[in-house]
Coordinates of C-alpha atoms in Angstrom, one line a residue:
X82 CA -2.1 -43.0 40.3
X83 CA -4.5 -43.6 37.4
X84 CA -7.6 -42.9 39.6
X85 CA -6.1 -39.6 40.8
X86 CA -5.5 -38.5 37.2
X87 CA -9.1 -39.4 36.4
X88 CA -10.4 -37.5 39.4
X89 CA -8.3 -34.4 38.5
X90 CA -9.7 -34.5 34.9
X91 CA -13.2 -34.8 36.3
X92 CA -12.7 -31.7 38.5
X93 CA -11.3 -29.8 35.5
X94 CA -14.3 -30.6 33.4
X95 CA -16.6 -29.7 36.2
X96 CA -14.9 -26.3 36.6
X97 CA -15.1 -25.8 32.8
X98 CA -18.8 -26.7 32.8
X99 CA -19.4 -24.2 35.6
X100 CA -17.5 -21.5 33.7
X101 CA -19.6 -22.2 30.5
X102 CA -22.8 -22.0 32.5
X103 CA -21.8 -18.7 34.1
X104 CA -20.8 -17.3 30.7
X105 CA -24.0 -18.5 28.8
X106 CA -26.5 -17.7 31.6
X107 CA -26.7 -13.9 30.9
X108 CA -27.3 -14.5 27.2
X109 CA -29.9 -17.2 27.9
X110 CA -31.7 -14.8 30.3
X111 CA -31.6 -12.1 27.8
X112 CA -33.3 -14.3 25.2
X113 CA -35.9 -15.5 27.8
X114 CA -36.5 -11.9 28.9
X115 CA -37.3 -10.9 25.4
X116 CA -40.3 -13.3 25.5
X117 CA -41.7 -12.1 28.8
X118 CA -43.7 -9.1 30.0
X119 CA -41.8 -6.4 31.8
X120 CA -43.2 -7.4 35.2
X121 CA -42.5 -11.1 34.7
X122 CA -38.8 -10.4 34.3
X123 CA -38.5 -9.5 38.0
X124 CA -40.7 -12.4 39.1
X125 CA -39.4 -14.3 42.1
X126 CA -38.5 -17.1 41.5
X127 CA -37.4 -16.1 38.0
X128 CA -38.9 -17.8 35.0
X129 CA -36.3 -19.9 33.2
X130 CA -38.4 -21.0 30.3
X131 CA -39.4 -18.7 27.3
X132 CA -42.7 -16.9 27.6
X133 CA -45.3 -16.1 24.9
X134 CA -45.0 -12.4 24.7
X135 CA -42.3 -12.2 22.0
X136 CA -44.7 -11.0 19.3
X137 CA -46.1 -8.4 21.7
X138 CA -42.7 -7.1 22.6
X139 CA -41.7 -6.9 19.0
X140 CA -44.9 -5.0 18.1
X141 CA -44.4 -2.5 20.9
X142 CA -40.8 -2.0 20.0
X143 CA -41.6 -1.6 16.4
X144 CA -44.5 0.9 17.1
X145 CA -42.4 3.0 19.4
X146 CA -39.1 3.2 17.4
X147 CA -39.5 1.2 14.2
X148 CA -37.3 -1.9 14.8
X149 CA -37.0 -2.8 11.1
X150 CA -35.6 0.6 10.2
X151 CA -33.3 0.7 13.2
X152 CA -31.9 -2.8 12.4
X153 CA -31.4 -1.7 8.8
X154 CA -29.6 1.4 9.9
X155 CA -27.2 -0.6 12.1
X156 CA -26.6 -3.2 9.5
X157 CA -26.1 -0.7 6.6
X158 CA -23.7 1.5 8.6
X159 CA -21.7 -1.5 10.0
X160 CA -21.4 -3.2 6.6
X161 CA -20.4 -0.1 4.6
X162 CA -18.0 1.0 7.4
X163 CA -16.4 -2.5 7.6
X164 CA -15.9 -2.8 3.8
X165 CA -14.4 0.7 3.4
X166 CA -12.3 0.6 6.6
X167 CA -10.9 -2.8 5.9
X168 CA -9.9 -1.6 2.4
X169 CA -8.3 1.6 3.7
X170 CA -6.5 -0.1 6.6
X171 CA -5.3 -2.9 4.4
X172 CA -3.8 -0.5 1.9
X173 CA -2.1 1.5 4.7
X174 CA -0.8 -1.7 6.2
X175 CA 0.6 -2.8 2.8
X176 CA 2.3 0.6 2.3
X177 CA 3.9 0.5 5.8
X178 CA 5.0 -3.2 5.4
X179 CA 6.4 -3.3 1.9
X180 CA 7.2 0.3 0.7
X181 CA 10.3 2.3 1.6
X182 CA 9.7 6.0 1.9
X183 CA 11.0 8.9 4.0
X184 CA 9.3 9.2 7.3
X185 CA 7.7 5.8 7.2
X186 CA 8.6 4.7 10.7
X187 CA 7.8 8.2 12.1
X188 CA 4.3 8.2 10.6
X189 CA 3.7 4.6 11.8
X190 CA 4.8 5.6 15.3
X191 CA 2.4 8.5 15.3
X192 CA -0.4 6.2 14.3
X193 CA 0.5 3.8 17.1
X194 CA 0.6 6.7 19.6
X195 CA -2.9 7.7 18.6
X196 CA -4.1 4.4 20.2
X197 CA -3.2 6.0 23.6
X198 CA -5.5 9.0 23.0
X199 CA -8.9 8.5 24.5
X200 CA -11.7 8.6 21.9
X201 CA -13.7 11.0 24.0
X202 CA -11.0 13.7 23.4
X203 CA -11.9 13.9 19.7
X204 CA -15.6 14.1 20.1
X205 CA -15.9 17.9 20.3
X206 CA -13.6 18.6 17.3
X207 CA -15.3 15.9 15.2
X208 CA -18.7 17.3 16.1
X209 CA -17.7 20.8 15.1
X210 CA -16.5 19.4 11.8
X211 CA -19.8 17.6 11.2
X212 CA -21.7 20.8 11.9
X213 CA -19.5 22.8 9.4
X214 CA -20.0 20.1 6.8
X215 CA -23.8 20.0 7.5
X216 CA -23.5 16.2 8.0
X217 CA -25.4 15.9 11.3
X218 CA -28.0 13.1 11.3
X219 CA -26.5 11.5 8.2
X220 CA -24.9 8.2 7.4
X221 CA -21.6 9.8 6.4
X222 CA -21.3 11.4 9.8
X223 CA -21.2 8.0 11.4
X224 CA -19.1 6.1 8.8
X225 CA -16.4 8.5 7.7
X226 CA -14.7 9.9 10.9
X227 CA -13.3 6.5 12.1
X228 CA -12.5 4.7 8.8
X229 CA -8.8 4.7 9.5
X230 CA -8.4 2.4 12.5
X231 CA -4.9 2.5 14.0
X232 CA -5.3 -1.0 15.4
X233 CA -6.4 -2.4 12.1
X234 CA -3.5 -0.7 10.3
X235 CA -1.1 -2.2 12.8
X236 CA -2.6 -5.7 12.5
X237 CA -2.5 -5.6 8.7
X238 CA 1.0 -4.3 8.6
X239 CA 2.3 -7.1 10.9
X240 CA 0.6 -9.8 8.8
X241 CA 1.8 -8.3 5.5
X242 CA 5.4 -8.1 6.7
X243 CA 5.3 -11.9 6.8
X244 CA 4.5 -12.1 3.1
X245 CA 7.8 -12.9 1.2
X246 CA 9.2 -10.0 -0.8
X247 CA 10.1 -12.5 -3.5
X248 CA 6.4 -13.1 -4.2
X249 CA 5.9 -9.4 -4.8
X250 CA 9.0 -9.1 -7.0
X251 CA 7.9 -12.1 -9.1
X252 CA 4.5 -10.4 -9.7
X253 CA 6.2 -7.2 -10.7
X254 CA 8.5 -9.0 -13.1
X255 CA 5.4 -10.6 -14.7
X256 CA 4.1 -7.0 -15.3
X257 CA 1.5 -6.7 -12.5
X258 CA 0.9 -3.2 -11.1
X259 CA 0.7 -2.4 -7.5
X260 CA -3.1 -2.5 -7.3
X261 CA -3.1 -5.9 -9.0
X262 CA -0.5 -7.2 -6.7
X263 CA -2.4 -5.9 -3.7
X264 CA -5.7 -7.4 -4.6
X265 CA -4.6 -10.7 -6.3
X266 CA -1.4 -11.6 -4.3
X267 CA -1.3 -9.9 -0.9
X268 CA -5.0 -10.0 0.2
X269 CA -5.4 -13.8 -0.5
X270 CA -2.3 -14.5 1.5
X271 CA -3.5 -12.5 4.5
X272 CA -7.1 -13.7 4.4
X273 CA -7.2 -14.7 8.1
X274 CA -6.0 -11.2 9.0
X275 CA -8.7 -9.7 6.8
X276 CA -11.3 -11.8 8.6
X277 CA -10.0 -10.7 12.0
X278 CA -9.9 -7.0 11.1
X279 CA -13.4 -7.2 9.5
X280 CA -14.9 -8.8 12.6
X281 CA -13.1 -6.2 14.9
X282 CA -14.3 -3.3 12.8
X283 CA -17.9 -4.7 12.4
X284 CA -18.2 -5.2 16.1
X285 CA -16.8 -1.8 17.0
X286 CA -19.3 0.0 14.6
X287 CA -22.3 -2.3 15.5
X288 CA -21.8 -1.6 19.2
X289 CA -20.9 2.1 18.8
X290 CA -23.1 4.3 21.1
X291 CA -21.4 7.6 22.0
X292 CA -20.7 9.0 18.5
X293 CA -24.1 8.1 17.0
X294 CA -25.9 9.4 20.1
X295 CA -24.2 12.8 19.5
X296 CA -24.7 13.1 15.8
X297 CA -28.1 11.4 15.3
X298 CA -31.3 13.3 16.4
X299 CA -34.2 11.6 14.6
X300 CA -35.7 8.1 15.2
X301 CA -35.5 7.4 11.5
X302 CA -31.7 7.4 11.7
X303 CA -31.3 5.7 15.1
X304 CA -29.0 2.6 15.3
X305 CA -29.8 -0.2 17.8
X306 CA -27.5 1.0 20.6
X307 CA -29.0 4.5 20.3
X308 CA -32.6 3.1 20.3
X309 CA -31.9 1.0 23.3
X310 CA -30.5 4.0 25.2
X311 CA -33.6 6.0 24.4
X312 CA -35.7 3.2 25.9
X313 CA -33.7 3.3 29.1
X314 CA -34.2 7.1 29.3
X315 CA -38.0 6.8 29.3
X316 CA -40.0 7.4 32.4
X317 CA -41.5 3.9 32.3
X318 CA -39.0 1.3 31.2
X319 CA -40.4 -1.7 29.3
X320 CA -37.7 -4.3 30.1
X321 CA -39.3 -6.8 27.7
X322 CA -38.5 -4.4 24.8
X323 CA -35.0 -3.7 26.2
X324 CA -34.3 -7.4 26.4
X325 CA -35.6 -7.9 22.8
X326 CA -33.5 -5.0 21.5
X327 CA -30.5 -6.3 23.3
X328 CA -31.0 -9.8 21.9
X329 CA -31.3 -8.4 18.3
X330 CA -28.1 -6.4 18.7
X331 CA -26.2 -9.3 20.2
X332 CA -27.2 -12.4 18.3
X333 CA -25.8 -11.2 14.9
X334 CA -22.4 -10.5 16.5
X335 CA -22.4 -14.0 18.1
X336 CA -23.3 -15.7 14.9
X337 CA -20.6 -13.9 12.9
X338 CA -18.0 -14.6 15.5
X339 CA -18.9 -18.3 15.8
X340 CA -18.7 -18.7 12.0
X341 CA -15.4 -16.8 11.7
X342 CA -13.6 -17.5 15.0
X343 CA -11.0 -19.7 13.4
X344 CA -9.9 -17.0 11.0
X345 CA -10.2 -14.4 13.8
X346 CA -7.7 -16.3 16.0
X347 CA -5.3 -17.1 13.2
X348 CA -5.4 -13.5 12.0
X349 CA -4.6 -12.1 15.5
X350 CA -1.8 -14.6 16.0
X351 CA -0.4 -13.7 12.5
X352 CA 0.0 -10.1 13.8
X353 CA 2.4 -11.2 16.5
X354 CA 5.3 -12.0 14.2
X355 CA 8.5 -10.2 15.0
X356 CA 10.4 -8.0 12.6

């Protein structure tokens, strides 16, 4: 009986190890490919060790598109968007969770229904608005249209509903205003949800392609996804540059998620509380 349990555990660990290898293999190949020449990437048998062309690929990418500026554009847009959107969605979630006003449930229902509307449906109206505002090829055209995320509002509302009303009432009795209560009482309590929402918003903006591709028309304003799409569209595709750009766009997300995965999981689970 004991030997059968040991053998079953061994098989479980073997299957888990196989799953880990399958999951990690594409990322490892992406990093290795960024150090190889374009022709070496398709070499048979494939090279599994890093090459010595990383600096050359970096220089070629930087000369053709300006990798430092592109990385800065992506980082600046993602960070500013994450901070503003997290603040707006947290305030909206607090209002829906703890304030009583006419039409509250109806407005929240409409926000939830907007999750079912494909994002592509809004592209043409948003583009016409950006043209009328003369915002094409600007940071605000990328950041402002999607600041209010329905999913983030929902997640913050669900977490804030779990905050005891007595805690808020005690703060009001002590003379605290609503903004002070929000920043000093509510936000510290729902810190895991804030981390989850921040990761979700940062990833969505960092990986965004369709909207920046439509509104940005100069290399100086390109983000990493747009720059990578322009490389794929060239007559001669340098896959070493593509692999390098993909690695640069993926590694920051992986690092952030690994550092904050505990808060991300607890924040998502906190949003599953029932009313």
